Amino acid sequence: MTGIDPLQDTIAGVGQLIKGRELSPVELTKACIRQAERVDPALKAFTTLCAEYAMTRARQAEAEIAGGNYRGPLHGVPYTLKDVIATSEVRTTWGNPREIDFKPEKSATVHNLLEEEGASFWAKSTLTSAGERLR
């Protein structure tokens, strides 16, 4: 691993580190989740954390890359989506407290495309001040 803090690097930067196997998608995803768990109680930046799913995807990406099946610059990179983007079987509230338990049947195209590229979805970010009401 280089001396770069991957949580302060760009997506392109961490993508290159992952491609060169200088950074583990598993370790990067763990770092994102740990950071969110540490700061989110004060920031309330996320409505939903998908740690188990993210770790499964990160392990899959790491195994694919190690096996020579590199999908491209987003492979193994963790990502979040705003809570206005539908994610199948993951709570999508649109910032509306009445939708707090809604789980769409289908995911939005942007989510599907990121998944196809091997990126690892790990959280839904809040909308304006709705986060406080949705917790």
GROMACS .gro file of N, CA and C in nm:
model
  405
    1MET      N    1   0.085  -0.118   0.000
    1MET     CA    2   0.000   0.000   0.000
    1MET      C    3   0.089   0.123   0.000
    2THR      N    4   0.047   0.224  -0.073
    2THR     CA    5   0.121   0.349  -0.079
    2THR      C    6   0.093   0.432   0.046
    3GLY      N    7   0.158   0.548   0.057
    3GLY     CA    8   0.136   0.637   0.170
    3GLY      C    9   0.010   0.722   0.155
    4ILE      N   10  -0.067   0.702   0.050
    4ILE     CA   11  -0.188   0.779   0.024
    4ILE      C   12  -0.302   0.726   0.110
    5ASP      N   13  -0.378   0.820   0.169
    5ASP     CA   14  -0.499   0.782   0.242
    5ASP      C   15  -0.609   0.762   0.140
    6PRO      N   16  -0.655   0.639   0.119
    6PRO     CA   17  -0.754   0.615   0.014
    6PRO      C   18  -0.886   0.689   0.037
    7LEU      N   19  -0.916   0.726   0.160
    7LEU     CA   20  -1.039   0.800   0.186
    7LEU      C   21  -1.026   0.947   0.147
    8GLN      N   22  -0.904   0.990   0.118
    8GLN     CA   23  -0.880   1.128   0.073
    8GLN      C   24  -0.842   1.134  -0.075
    9ASP      N   25  -0.831   1.021  -0.139
    9ASP     CA   26  -0.792   1.014  -0.280
    9ASP      C   27  -0.916   1.028  -0.368
   10THR      N   28  -0.893   1.039  -0.499
   10THR     CA   29  -1.003   1.045  -0.595
   10THR      C   30  -1.047   0.904  -0.631
   11ILE      N   31  -1.161   0.894  -0.696
   11ILE     CA   32  -1.208   0.764  -0.745
   11ILE      C   33  -1.107   0.709  -0.845
   12ALA      N   34  -1.058   0.795  -0.933
   12ALA     CA   35  -0.958   0.751  -1.031
   12ALA      C   36  -0.833   0.700  -0.961
   13GLY      N   37  -0.793   0.770  -0.855
   13GLY     CA   38  -0.673   0.729  -0.781
   13GLY      C   39  -0.689   0.594  -0.715
   14VAL      N   40  -0.800   0.575  -0.644
   14VAL     CA   41  -0.819   0.445  -0.578
   14VAL      C   42  -0.842   0.335  -0.681
   15GLY      N   43  -0.905   0.371  -0.793
   15GLY     CA   44  -0.924   0.273  -0.900
   15GLY      C   45  -0.791   0.221  -0.953
   16GLN      N   46  -0.694   0.310  -0.969
   16GLN     CA   47  -0.561   0.270  -1.015
   16GLN      C   48  -0.489   0.185  -0.911
   17LEU      N   49  -0.505   0.222  -0.784
   17LEU     CA   50  -0.443   0.143  -0.677
   17LEU      C   51  -0.503   0.002  -0.671
   18ILE      N   52  -0.634  -0.006  -0.690
   18ILE     CA   53  -0.701  -0.138  -0.690
   18ILE      C   54  -0.654  -0.218  -0.811
   19LYS      N   55  -0.651  -0.155  -0.928
   19LYS     CA   56  -0.607  -0.225  -1.049
   19LYS      C   57  -0.467  -0.280  -1.033
   20GLY      N   58  -0.378  -0.200  -0.973
   20GLY     CA   59  -0.240  -0.242  -0.952
   20GLY      C   60  -0.222  -0.333  -0.831
   21ARG      N   61  -0.332  -0.365  -0.766
   21ARG     CA   62  -0.335  -0.452  -0.647
   21ARG      C   63  -0.250  -0.395  -0.534
   22GLU      N   64  -0.243  -0.261  -0.529
   22GLU     CA   65  -0.177  -0.191  -0.419
   22GLU      C   66  -0.277  -0.158  -0.308
   23LEU      N   67  -0.405  -0.169  -0.340
   23LEU     CA   68  -0.513  -0.141  -0.245
   23LEU      C   69  -0.619  -0.249  -0.261
   24SER      N   70  -0.659  -0.304  -0.151
   24SER     CA   71  -0.761  -0.410  -0.150
   24SER      C   72  -0.900  -0.348  -0.149
   25PRO      N   73  -0.990  -0.392  -0.240
   25PRO     CA   74  -1.128  -0.346  -0.234
   25PRO      C   75  -1.193  -0.376  -0.098
   26VAL      N   76  -1.154  -0.488  -0.038
   26VAL     CA   77  -1.209  -0.525   0.093
   26VAL      C   78  -1.165  -0.425   0.199
   27GLU      N   79  -1.036  -0.392   0.201
   27GLU     CA   80  -0.986  -0.297   0.300
   27GLU      C   81  -1.042  -0.158   0.278
   28LEU      N   82  -1.055  -0.117   0.153
   28LEU     CA   83  -1.112   0.014   0.122
   28LEU      C   84  -1.258   0.021   0.166
   29THR      N   85  -1.333  -0.082   0.138
   29THR     CA   86  -1.474  -0.084   0.177
   29THR      C   87  -1.488  -0.083   0.328
   30LYS      N   88  -1.405  -0.161   0.397
   30LYS     CA   89  -1.406  -0.159   0.544
   30LYS      C   90  -1.376  -0.019   0.596
   31ALA      N   91  -1.280   0.049   0.535
   31ALA     CA   92  -1.244   0.184   0.579
   31ALA      C   93  -1.360   0.281   0.560
   32CYS      N   94  -1.431   0.269   0.449
   32CYS     CA   95  -1.548   0.355   0.426
   32CYS      C   96  -1.656   0.331   0.531
   33ILE      N   97  -1.683   0.205   0.558
   33ILE     CA   98  -1.786   0.170   0.657
   33ILE      C   99  -1.746   0.217   0.796
   34ARG      N  100  -1.621   0.194   0.834
   34ARG     CA  101  -1.573   0.239   0.966
   34ARG      C  102  -1.583   0.390   0.980
   35GLN      N  103  -1.544   0.461   0.875
   35GLN     CA  104  -1.551   0.608   0.879
   35GLN      C  105  -1.697   0.654   0.894
   36ALA      N  106  -1.786   0.593   0.820
   36ALA     CA  107  -1.928   0.630   0.830
   36ALA      C  108  -1.981   0.601   0.970
   37GLU      N  109  -1.947   0.485   1.024
   37GLU     CA  110  -1.994   0.451   1.160
   37GLU      C  111  -1.937   0.547   1.263
   38ARG      N  112  -1.816   0.598   1.238
   38ARG     CA  113  -1.754   0.689   1.332
   38ARG      C  114  -1.816   0.829   1.328
   39VAL      N  115  -1.838   0.882   1.208
   39VAL     CA  116  -1.882   1.021   1.197
   39VAL      C  117  -2.031   1.040   1.175
   40ASP      N  118  -2.100   0.937   1.129
   40ASP     CA  119  -2.241   0.956   1.094
   40ASP      C  120  -2.332   0.988   1.212
   41PRO      N  121  -2.306   0.941   1.333
   41PRO     CA  122  -2.394   0.983   1.442
   41PRO      C  123  -2.403   1.136   1.455
   42ALA      N  124  -2.296   1.206   1.425
   42ALA     CA  125  -2.299   1.353   1.431
   42ALA      C  126  -2.345   1.415   1.300
   43LEU      N  127  -2.301   1.359   1.188
   43LEU     CA  128  -2.333   1.419   1.059
   43LEU      C  129  -2.471   1.383   1.005
   44LYS      N  130  -2.516   1.262   1.035
   44LYS     CA  131  -2.642   1.210   0.983
   44LYS      C  132  -2.645   1.218   0.829
   45ALA      N  133  -2.536   1.175   0.769
   45ALA     CA  134  -2.521   1.182   0.624
   45ALA      C  135  -2.586   1.064   0.551
   46PHE      N  136  -2.613   0.956   0.623
   46PHE     CA  137  -2.665   0.834   0.558
   46PHE      C  138  -2.798   0.792   0.618
   47THR      N  139  -2.889   0.747   0.530
   47THR     CA  140  -3.015   0.689   0.577
   47THR      C  141  -3.000   0.539   0.596
   48THR      N  142  -2.915   0.477   0.515
   48THR     CA  143  -2.901   0.332   0.517
   48THR      C  144  -2.756   0.293   0.488
   49LEU      N  145  -2.699   0.209   0.573
   49LEU     CA  146  -2.568   0.150   0.546
   49LEU      C  147  -2.590   0.004   0.506
   50CYS      N  148  -2.524  -0.039   0.402
   50CYS     CA  149  -2.538  -0.176   0.349
   50CYS      C  150  -2.405  -0.249   0.363
   51ALA      N  151  -2.355  -0.257   0.484
   51ALA     CA  152  -2.221  -0.309   0.509
   51ALA      C  153  -2.205  -0.454   0.463
   52GLU      N  154  -2.299  -0.538   0.496
   52GLU     CA  155  -2.286  -0.680   0.459
   52GLU      C  156  -2.283  -0.697   0.308
   53TYR      N  157  -2.374  -0.631   0.240
   53TYR     CA  158  -2.378  -0.638   0.094
   53TYR      C  159  -2.247  -0.584   0.035
   54ALA      N  160  -2.202  -0.470   0.086
   54ALA     CA  161  -2.079  -0.408   0.035
   54ALA      C  162  -1.959  -0.499   0.053
   55MET      N  163  -1.950  -0.564   0.167
   55MET     CA  164  -1.836  -0.653   0.191
   55MET      C  165  -1.841  -0.774   0.099
   56THR      N  166  -1.959  -0.825   0.071
   56THR     CA  167  -1.972  -0.936  -0.022
   56THR      C  168  -1.924  -0.894  -0.160
   57ARG      N  169  -1.968  -0.775  -0.205
   57ARG     CA  170  -1.927  -0.723  -0.335
   57ARG      C  171  -1.776  -0.696  -0.340
   58ALA      N  172  -1.721  -0.643  -0.232
   58ALA     CA  173  -1.577  -0.613  -0.228
   58ALA      C  174  -1.495  -0.742  -0.235
   59ARG      N  175  -1.537  -0.844  -0.163
   59ARG     CA  176  -1.465  -0.973  -0.169
   59ARG      C  177  -1.473  -1.032  -0.310
   60GLN      N  178  -1.591  -1.020  -0.372
   60GLN     CA  179  -1.609  -1.069  -0.508
   60GLN      C  180  -1.516  -0.994  -0.604
   61ALA      N  181  -1.512  -0.862  -0.593
   61ALA     CA  182  -1.426  -0.781  -0.680
   61ALA      C  183  -1.279  -0.819  -0.661
   62GLU      N  184  -1.239  -0.834  -0.536
   62GLU     CA  185  -1.099  -0.868  -0.507
   62GLU      C  186  -1.062  -1.003  -0.570
   63ALA      N  187  -1.152  -1.100  -0.558
   63ALA     CA  188  -1.126  -1.232  -0.617
   63ALA      C  189  -1.122  -1.225  -0.770
   64GLU      N  190  -1.213  -1.149  -0.830
   64GLU     CA  191  -1.213  -1.136  -0.975
   64GLU      C  192  -1.084  -1.070  -1.025
   65ILE      N  193  -1.044  -0.963  -0.959
   65ILE     CA  194  -0.923  -0.891  -1.000
   65ILE      C  195  -0.800  -0.982  -0.984
   66ALA      N  196  -0.793  -1.051  -0.872
   66ALA     CA  197  -0.681  -1.143  -0.849
   66ALA      C  198  -0.678  -1.255  -0.953
   67GLY      N  199  -0.796  -1.293  -1.001
   67GLY     CA  200  -0.806  -1.398  -1.102
   67GLY      C  201  -0.788  -1.349  -1.244
   68GLY      N  202  -0.755  -1.220  -1.261
   68GLY     CA  203  -0.732  -1.166  -1.394
   68GLY      C  204  -0.856  -1.116  -1.465
   69ASN      N  205  -0.969  -1.106  -1.394
   69ASN     CA  206  -1.093  -1.060  -1.454
   69ASN      C  207  -1.122  -0.917  -1.409
   70TYR      N  208  -1.039  -0.824  -1.450
   70TYR     CA  209  -1.055  -0.682  -1.416
   70TYR      C  210  -1.157  -0.619  -1.510
   71ARG      N  211  -1.264  -0.562  -1.454
   71ARG     CA  212  -1.374  -0.508  -1.535
   71ARG      C  213  -1.352  -0.364  -1.581
   72GLY      N  214  -1.269  -0.290  -1.513
   72GLY     CA  215  -1.248  -0.151  -1.551
   72GLY      C  216  -1.224  -0.062  -1.430
   73PRO      N  217  -1.216   0.069  -1.451
   73PRO     CA  218  -1.171   0.162  -1.346
   73PRO      C  219  -1.260   0.172  -1.222
   74LEU      N  220  -1.381   0.123  -1.226
   74LEU     CA  221  -1.468   0.126  -1.108
   74LEU      C  222  -1.471  -0.008  -1.033
   75HIS      N  223  -1.402  -0.106  -1.087
   75HIS     CA  224  -1.406  -0.239  -1.027
   75HIS      C  225  -1.346  -0.235  -0.886
   76GLY      N  226  -1.428  -0.270  -0.788
   76GLY     CA  227  -1.385  -0.273  -0.649
   76GLY      C  228  -1.396  -0.140  -0.575
   77VAL      N  229  -1.440  -0.035  -0.644
   77VAL     CA  230  -1.452   0.097  -0.582
   77VAL      C  231  -1.588   0.108  -0.511
   78PRO      N  232  -1.589   0.140  -0.381
   78PRO     CA  233  -1.715   0.158  -0.309
   78PRO      C  234  -1.786   0.287  -0.353
   79TYR      N  235  -1.919   0.283  -0.355
   79TYR     CA  236  -1.996   0.402  -0.391
   79TYR      C  237  -2.123   0.412  -0.308
   80THR      N  238  -2.171   0.535  -0.295
   80THR     CA  239  -2.299   0.561  -0.229
   80THR      C  240  -2.394   0.620  -0.332
   81LEU      N  241  -2.520   0.614  -0.300
   81LEU     CA  242  -2.623   0.676  -0.383
   81LEU      C  243  -2.711   0.765  -0.296
   82LYS      N  244  -2.758   0.875  -0.353
   82LYS     CA  245  -2.856   0.957  -0.282
   82LYS      C  246  -2.981   0.873  -0.263
   83ASP      N  247  -3.055   0.904  -0.160
   83ASP     CA  248  -3.175   0.827  -0.127
   83ASP      C  249  -3.293   0.855  -0.220
   84VAL      N  250  -3.268   0.918  -0.333
   84VAL     CA  251  -3.371   0.935  -0.436
   84VAL      C  252  -3.354   0.833  -0.548
   85ILE      N  253  -3.249   0.751  -0.539
   85ILE     CA  254  -3.220   0.653  -0.642
   85ILE      C  255  -3.265   0.515  -0.595
   86ALA      N  256  -3.354   0.455  -0.671
   86ALA     CA  257  -3.411   0.326  -0.635
   86ALA      C  258  -3.306   0.217  -0.636
   87THR      N  259  -3.307   0.138  -0.531
   87THR     CA  260  -3.218   0.023  -0.519
   87THR      C  261  -3.302  -0.096  -0.474
   88SER      N  262  -3.309  -0.195  -0.559
   88SER     CA  263  -3.391  -0.313  -0.533
   88SER      C  264  -3.358  -0.374  -0.396
   89GLU      N  265  -3.462  -0.395  -0.319
   89GLU     CA  266  -3.452  -0.462  -0.189
   89GLU      C  267  -3.374  -0.382  -0.084
   90VAL      N  268  -3.340  -0.257  -0.115
   90VAL     CA  269  -3.275  -0.170  -0.017
   90VAL      C  270  -3.366  -0.049   0.002
   91ARG      N  271  -3.387  -0.012   0.123
   91ARG     CA  272  -3.476   0.099   0.156
   91ARG      C  273  -3.444   0.222   0.072
   92THR      N  274  -3.549   0.279   0.013
   92THR     CA  275  -3.540   0.403  -0.063
   92THR      C  276  -3.653   0.491  -0.015
   93THR      N  277  -3.620   0.599   0.055
   93THR     CA  278  -3.723   0.680   0.121
   93THR      C  279  -3.758   0.809   0.049
   94TRP      N  280  -3.674   0.855  -0.043
   94TRP     CA  281  -3.692   0.983  -0.110
   94TRP      C  282  -3.702   1.098  -0.009
   95GLY      N  283  -3.647   1.078   0.111
   95GLY     CA  284  -3.652   1.181   0.214
   95GLY      C  285  -3.789   1.197   0.277
   96ASN      N  286  -3.876   1.102   0.255
   96ASN     CA  287  -4.014   1.110   0.303
   96ASN      C  288  -4.033   1.013   0.420
   97PRO      N  289  -4.060   1.062   0.539
   97PRO     CA  290  -4.078   0.973   0.654
   97PRO      C  291  -4.188   0.868   0.635
   98ARG      N  292  -4.285   0.895   0.548
   98ARG     CA  293  -4.391   0.797   0.522
   98ARG      C  294  -4.342   0.680   0.436
   99GLU      N  295  -4.226   0.694   0.377
   99GLU     CA  296  -4.169   0.589   0.292
   99GLU      C  297  -4.052   0.518   0.360
  100ILE      N  298  -4.043   0.528   0.490
  100ILE     CA  299  -3.925   0.481   0.564
  100ILE      C  300  -3.896   0.332   0.544
  101ASP      N  301  -3.997   0.253   0.515
  101ASP     CA  302  -3.977   0.109   0.498
  101ASP      C  303  -3.991   0.062   0.353
  102PHE      N  304  -4.000   0.155   0.259
  102PHE     CA  305  -4.022   0.118   0.119
  102PHE      C  306  -3.895   0.059   0.058
  103LYS      N  307  -3.911  -0.055  -0.007
  103LYS     CA  308  -3.800  -0.120  -0.079
  103LYS      C  309  -3.848  -0.146  -0.222
  104PRO      N  310  -3.790  -0.076  -0.319
  104PRO     CA  311  -3.834  -0.092  -0.459
  104PRO      C  312  -3.810  -0.234  -0.511
  105GLU      N  313  -3.891  -0.271  -0.608
  105GLU     CA  314  -3.873  -0.401  -0.673
  105GLU      C  315  -3.759  -0.397  -0.774
  106LYS      N  316  -3.737  -0.281  -0.836
  106LYS     CA  317  -3.634  -0.266  -0.938
  106LYS      C  318  -3.538  -0.155  -0.898
  107SER      N  319  -3.415  -0.170  -0.943
  107SER     CA  320  -3.313  -0.067  -0.920
  107SER      C  321  -3.308   0.030  -1.037
  108ALA      N  322  -3.264   0.151  -1.008
  108ALA     CA  323  -3.243   0.251  -1.112
  108ALA      C  324  -3.127   0.209  -1.202
  109THR      N  325  -3.131   0.256  -1.325
  109THR     CA  326  -3.028   0.222  -1.423
  109THR      C  327  -2.888   0.256  -1.374
  110VAL      N  328  -2.872   0.371  -1.311
  110VAL     CA  329  -2.739   0.411  -1.265
  110VAL      C  330  -2.681   0.309  -1.167
  111HIS      N  331  -2.764   0.258  -1.079
  111HIS     CA  332  -2.719   0.156  -0.983
  111HIS      C  333  -2.681   0.028  -1.057
  112ASN      N  334  -2.765  -0.014  -1.149
  112ASN     CA  335  -2.737  -0.136  -1.225
  112ASN      C  336  -2.607  -0.125  -1.304
  113LEU      N  337  -2.583  -0.009  -1.365
  113LEU     CA  338  -2.461   0.009  -1.444
  113LEU      C  339  -2.336   0.008  -1.356
  114LEU      N  340  -2.344   0.072  -1.240
  114LEU     CA  341  -2.229   0.070  -1.148
  114LEU      C  342  -2.201  -0.072  -1.100
  115GLU      N  343  -2.306  -0.147  -1.073
  115GLU     CA  344  -2.288  -0.286  -1.030
  115GLU      C  345  -2.224  -0.370  -1.142
  116GLU      N  346  -2.266  -0.348  -1.266
  116GLU     CA  347  -2.208  -0.422  -1.378
  116GLU      C  348  -2.059  -0.394  -1.392
  117GLU      N  349  -2.017  -0.274  -1.356
  117GLU     CA  350  -1.876  -0.237  -1.364
  117GLU      C  351  -1.795  -0.291  -1.246
  118GLY      N  352  -1.863  -0.354  -1.150
  118GLY     CA  353  -1.794  -0.413  -1.037
  118GLY      C  354  -1.777  -0.322  -0.917
  119ALA      N  355  -1.840  -0.206  -0.919
  119ALA     CA  356  -1.835  -0.115  -0.805
  119ALA      C  357  -1.914  -0.176  -0.689
  120SER      N  358  -1.885  -0.131  -0.567
  120SER     CA  359  -1.946  -0.189  -0.446
  120SER      C  360  -2.036  -0.086  -0.377
  121PHE      N  361  -2.166  -0.104  -0.389
  121PHE     CA  362  -2.263  -0.016  -0.324
  121PHE      C  363  -2.261  -0.039  -0.174
  122TRP      N  364  -2.249   0.070  -0.096
  122TRP     CA  365  -2.240   0.050   0.048
  122TRP      C  366  -2.331   0.140   0.131
  123ALA      N  367  -2.393   0.244   0.073
  123ALA     CA  368  -2.477   0.331   0.156
  123ALA      C  369  -2.570   0.417   0.073
  124LYS      N  370  -2.678   0.462   0.138
  124LYS     CA  371  -2.770   0.562   0.083
  124LYS      C  372  -2.748   0.690   0.163
  125SER      N  373  -2.725   0.800   0.092
  125SER     CA  374  -2.704   0.928   0.161
  125SER      C  375  -2.835   1.006   0.174
  126THR      N  376  -2.843   1.083   0.281
  126THR     CA  377  -2.966   1.154   0.314
  126THR      C  378  -2.993   1.271   0.220
  127LEU      N  379  -3.114   1.319   0.228
  127LEU     CA  380  -3.158   1.436   0.153
  127LEU      C  381  -3.187   1.547   0.253
  128THR      N  382  -3.128   1.661   0.235
  128THR     CA  383  -3.147   1.779   0.319
  128THR      C  384  -3.156   1.743   0.466
  129SER      N  385  -3.258   1.792   0.534
  129SER     CA  386  -3.272   1.765   0.678
  129SER      C  387  -3.357   1.642   0.706
  130ALA      N  388  -3.392   1.568   0.602
  130ALA     CA  389  -3.478   1.451   0.620
  130ALA      C  390  -3.412   1.342   0.700
  131GLY      N  391  -3.280   1.337   0.698
  131GLY     CA  392  -3.209   1.230   0.765
  131GLY      C  393  -3.244   1.217   0.911
  132GLU      N  394  -3.258   1.326   0.979
  132GLU     CA  395  -3.293   1.323   1.122
  132GLU      C  396  -3.431   1.259   1.143
  133ARG      N  397  -3.524   1.288   1.056
  133ARG     CA  398  -3.660   1.235   1.070
  133ARG      C  399  -3.669   1.087   1.035
  134LEU      N  400  -3.573   1.041   0.953
  134LEU     CA  401  -3.580   0.904   0.902
  134LEU      C  402  -3.510   0.802   0.989
  135ARG      N  403  -3.439   0.845   1.089
  135ARG     CA  404  -3.363   0.751   1.171
  135ARG      C  405  -3.447   0.692   1.280
   0.00000   0.00000   0.00000
